[in-house]
PDB file of C-alpha atoms in Angstrom:
ATOM      1  CA  MET A 280       5.500 -11.229  21.220  1.00 50.00           C
ATOM      2  CA  ILE A 281       6.625  -7.870  21.362  1.00 50.00           C
ATOM      3  CA  LYS A 282      10.018  -8.920  19.708  1.00 47.00           C
ATOM      4  CA  LYS A 283       8.018 -10.907  16.714  1.00 48.00           C
ATOM      5  CA  MET A 284       5.772  -7.455  16.301  1.00 44.00           C
ATOM      6  CA  LEU A 285       9.167  -5.151  16.064  1.00 41.00           C
ATOM      7  CA  LEU A 286      11.088  -7.372  13.720  1.00 43.00           C
ATOM      8  CA  GLY A 287       7.621  -7.581  11.765  1.00 49.00           C
ATOM      9  CA  LEU A 288       7.229  -3.610  11.224  1.00 43.00           C
ATOM     10  CA  SER A 289      10.766  -3.170  10.379  1.00 44.00           C
ATOM     11  CA  ILE A 290      10.124  -5.894   7.901  1.00 45.00           C
ATOM     12  CA  VAL A 291       7.280  -3.650   6.845  1.00 46.00           C
ATOM     13  CA  ALA A 292       8.861  -0.455   7.100  1.00 44.00           C
ATOM     14  CA  PHE A 293      11.934  -1.969   4.932  1.00 42.00           C
ATOM     15  CA  ALA A 294       9.604  -2.605   2.101  1.00 47.00           C
ATOM     16  CA  GLY A 295       7.861   0.292   2.227  1.00 46.00           C
ATOM     17  CA  VAL A 296      11.148   2.287   2.372  1.00 42.00           C
ATOM     18  CA  ALA A 297      12.564   0.161  -0.441  1.00 42.00           C
ATOM     19  CA  LEU A 298       9.968   1.169  -2.633  1.00 45.00           C
ATOM     20  CA  ALA A 299       9.876   4.843  -1.526  1.00 41.00           C
ATOM     21  CA  GLN A 300      13.295   5.175  -2.605  1.00 42.00           C
ATOM     22  CA  GLN A 301      12.835   3.622  -6.066  1.00 45.00           C
ATOM     23  CA  THR A 302       9.287   5.977  -6.440  1.00 55.00           C
ATOM     24  CA  GLY A 303       9.358   9.022  -3.601  1.00 76.00           C
ATOM     25  CA  ILE A 304       6.296   7.033  -2.081  1.00 82.00           C
ATOM     26  CA  LYS A 305       6.411   7.455   2.053  1.00 90.00           C
ATOM     27  CA  ARG A 306       4.861   4.239   3.457  1.00 89.00           C
ATOM     28  CA  THR A 307       4.638   4.527   7.444  1.00 96.00           C
ATOM     29  CA  PRO A 308       3.733   1.204   9.100  1.00 95.00           C
ATOM     30  CA  LEU A 309       1.085   1.689  11.982  1.00 98.00           C
ATOM     31  CA  GLN A 310       0.230  -2.356  12.786  1.00 98.00           C
ATOM     32  CA  LYS A 311       0.924  -5.602  12.032  1.00 96.00           C
ATOM     33  CA  LEU A 312      -1.313  -8.782  12.989  1.00 97.00           C
ATOM     34  CA  ASP A 313      -0.092 -12.496  12.381  1.00 97.00           C
ATOM     35  CA  PHE A 314      -4.138 -12.759  10.921  1.00 96.00           C
ATOM     36  CA  PRO A 315      -5.396 -15.186   9.384  1.00 97.00           C
ATOM     37  CA  ALA A 316      -3.717 -17.918   9.275  1.00 97.00           C
ATOM     38  CA  GLY A 317      -0.875 -17.972   6.940  1.00 97.00           C
ATOM     39  CA  TYR A 318      -1.263 -14.259   6.391  1.00 97.00           C
ATOM     40  CA  ASN A 319      -0.355 -10.726   7.767  1.00 97.00           C
ATOM     41  CA  THR A 320      -2.633  -8.302   7.775  1.00 98.00           C
ATOM     42  CA  VAL A 321      -0.752  -4.769   7.755  1.00 97.00           C
ATOM     43  CA  THR A 322      -2.051  -1.584   7.998  1.00 98.00           C
ATOM     44  CA  ALA A 323      -0.331   1.835   6.623  1.00 97.00           C
ATOM     45  CA  ILE A 324      -0.003   5.339   5.660  1.00 97.00           C
ATOM     46  CA  ALA A 325       1.194   6.047   2.179  1.00 96.00           C
ATOM     47  CA  GLU A 326       1.949   9.445   0.699  1.00 97.00           C
ATOM     48  CA  VAL A 327       2.371  10.697  -2.306  1.00 97.00           C
ATOM     49  CA  PRO A 328       3.533  14.297  -3.137  1.00 96.00           C
ATOM     50  CA  ALA A 329       2.161  16.140  -5.625  1.00 96.00           C
ATOM     51  CA  GLY A 330       3.067  14.844  -9.193  1.00 95.00           C
ATOM     52  CA  GLY A 331       4.505  11.809  -7.767  1.00 95.00           C
ATOM     53  CA  ALA A 332       3.517   8.323  -8.015  1.00 94.00           C
ATOM     54  CA  ALA A 333       3.700   5.009  -5.887  1.00 92.00           C
ATOM     55  CA  GLY A 334       5.135   3.177  -8.867  1.00 92.00           C
ATOM     56  CA  ARG A 335       4.077   0.115 -10.772  1.00 95.00           C
ATOM     57  CA  HIS A 336       3.996  -2.580  -8.138  1.00 95.00           C
ATOM     58  CA  THR A 337       2.514  -5.975  -6.922  1.00 97.00           C
ATOM     59  CA  HIS A 338       1.531  -7.182  -3.297  1.00 97.00           C
ATOM     60  CA  PRO A 339       1.223 -11.114  -2.339  1.00 97.00           C
ATOM     61  CA  GLY A 340      -2.242 -10.341  -1.160  1.00 97.00           C
ATOM     62  CA  MET A 341      -5.155  -7.763  -1.364  1.00 98.00           C
ATOM     63  CA  GLU A 342      -4.899  -4.349  -0.608  1.00 98.00           C
ATOM     64  CA  THR A 343      -7.632  -2.146   0.104  1.00 98.00           C
ATOM     65  CA  GLY A 344      -7.793   1.296   1.421  1.00 98.00           C
ATOM     66  CA  TYR A 345      -9.200   5.058   2.536  1.00 98.00           C
ATOM     67  CA  VAL A 346      -8.177   8.248   0.639  1.00 98.00           C
ATOM     68  CA  LEU A 347      -7.515  10.716   3.786  1.00 98.00           C
ATOM     69  CA  GLU A 348      -6.309  13.911   1.787  1.00 98.00           C
ATOM     70  CA  GLY A 349      -5.811  14.435  -1.774  1.00 98.00           C
ATOM     71  CA  GLU A 350      -7.489  12.674  -4.995  1.00 98.00           C
ATOM     72  CA  LEU A 351      -5.282  10.164  -7.099  1.00 98.00           C
ATOM     73  CA  GLU A 352      -5.584   8.160 -10.184  1.00 98.00           C
ATOM     74  CA  LEU A 353      -5.081   4.665  -9.338  1.00 98.00           C
ATOM     75  CA  VAL A 354      -4.360   2.627 -12.352  1.00 98.00           C
ATOM     76  CA  LEU A 355      -5.016  -1.288 -12.346  1.00 98.00           C
ATOM     77  CA  ASP A 356      -3.444  -2.912 -15.285  1.00 97.00           C
ATOM     78  CA  GLY A 357      -6.762  -3.759 -17.478  1.00 96.00           C
ATOM     79  CA  LYS A 358      -8.851  -1.546 -16.408  1.00 97.00           C
ATOM     80  CA  PRO A 359      -9.394   2.075 -17.062  1.00 98.00           C
ATOM     81  CA  PRO A 360      -7.795   4.808 -14.668  1.00 98.00           C
ATOM     82  CA  MET A 361     -10.254   5.761 -11.621  1.00 98.00           C
ATOM     83  CA  LYS A 362     -10.125   8.971  -9.593  1.00 98.00           C
ATOM     84  CA  ILE A 363     -10.325   8.733  -6.079  1.00 98.00           C
ATOM     85  CA  LYS A 364     -10.798  11.459  -3.675  1.00 98.00           C
ATOM     86  CA  ALA A 365     -10.524  12.182  -0.024  1.00 98.00           C
ATOM     87  CA  GLY A 366     -13.464  10.207   1.735  1.00 98.00           C
ATOM     88  CA  GLU A 367     -13.755   7.676  -0.815  1.00 98.00           C
ATOM     89  CA  SER A 368     -12.087   3.820  -0.540  1.00 98.00           C
ATOM     90  CA  TYR A 369     -10.835   1.549  -3.314  1.00 98.00           C
ATOM     91  CA  GLN A 370      -9.950  -2.332  -3.341  1.00 98.00           C
ATOM     92  CA  ILE A 371      -7.104  -4.067  -5.147  1.00 98.00           C
ATOM     93  CA  PRO A 372      -6.984  -7.438  -6.122  1.00 98.00           C
ATOM     94  CA  GLU A 373      -3.916  -9.894  -4.966  1.00 97.00           C
ATOM     95  CA  GLY A 374      -1.196  -9.629  -7.651  1.00 97.00           C
ATOM     96  CA  ALA A 375      -2.501  -7.109  -9.318  1.00 98.00           C
ATOM     97  CA  VAL A 376      -0.239  -4.533 -11.034  1.00 98.00           C
ATOM     98  CA  HIS A 377      -1.316  -1.310 -10.223  1.00 98.00           C
ATOM     99  CA  ASP A 378      -0.120   2.405  -9.789  1.00 96.00           C
ATOM    100  CA  ALA A 379      -1.345   5.293  -7.699  1.00 96.00           C
ATOM    101  CA  LYS A 380      -0.560   9.008  -9.142  1.00 97.00           C
ATOM    102  CA  ALA A 381      -1.261  12.313  -7.677  1.00 97.00           C
ATOM    103  CA  GLY A 382      -2.006  15.641  -9.660  1.00 96.00           C
ATOM    104  CA  ASP A 383      -1.011  18.785  -8.893  1.00 96.00           C
ATOM    105  CA  LYS A 384      -1.636  18.140  -5.133  1.00 96.00           C
ATOM    106  CA  PRO A 385      -0.283  14.858  -2.963  1.00 97.00           C
ATOM    107  CA  PHE A 386      -1.862  12.632  -1.329  1.00 98.00           C
ATOM    108  CA  LYS A 387      -2.322  10.584   1.436  1.00 98.00           C
ATOM    109  CA  VAL A 388      -3.976   6.796   2.605  1.00 98.00           C
ATOM    110  CA  LEU A 389      -4.638   4.773   4.688  1.00 98.00           C
ATOM    111  CA  GLY A 390      -4.044   1.038   3.249  1.00 98.00           C
ATOM    112  CA  VAL A 391      -4.775  -2.305   4.629  1.00 98.00           C
ATOM    113  CA  TYR A 392      -2.870  -4.881   3.582  1.00 97.00           C
ATOM    114  CA  VAL A 393      -3.578  -8.781   4.013  1.00 98.00           C
ATOM    115  CA  VAL A 394      -1.009 -10.483   2.367  1.00 97.00           C
ATOM    116  CA  LYS A 395       1.196 -14.347   2.229  1.00 97.00           C
ATOM    117  CA  ALA A 396       3.439 -14.265   5.591  1.00 97.00           C
ATOM    118  CA  GLY A 397       6.832 -14.194   5.120  1.00 95.00           C
ATOM    119  CA  GLU A 398       6.177 -11.926   1.756  1.00 96.00           C
ATOM    120  CA  PRO A 399       7.380  -8.481   1.025  1.00 95.00           C
ATOM    121  CA  LEU A 400       4.701  -6.136   1.531  1.00 92.00           C
ATOM    122  CA  ALA A 401       4.981  -4.912  -2.222  1.00 92.00           C
ATOM    123  CA  LYS A 402       7.033  -5.621  -5.330  1.00 95.00           C
ATOM    124  CA  PRO A 403       7.863  -3.450  -8.090  1.00 95.00           C
ATOM    125  CA  ALA A 404       6.437  -4.375 -11.307  1.00 96.00           C
ATOM    126  CA  PRO A 405       7.870  -3.092 -14.882  1.00 90.00           C
TER     127      PRO A 405
END
């Protein structure tokens, strides 16, 4: 069981590092559960430096998050940008192309991802 959890966290960390190398975002995986059936629930901290962005990407499932520090501009394709401040939460539907941008200060969010098992946590989008 522990080996399975460590393997899952390693995969999540690799996906986060791969995306971070492209965009400057730092993801710290906290927990991965094989639940519900056919899905993984992943909890992680994401940090974006001042003037940075997560980069346009998608998830093979939904994301919900809570802003711990700072403020971000959440851009979902087809919707107007939203300003989300510390203490506020957000939701992103499965497969939605989105980006999270920092202004003149960094931001930190606690994200919960419910994604299809066996797929990477995030994929870059054009």
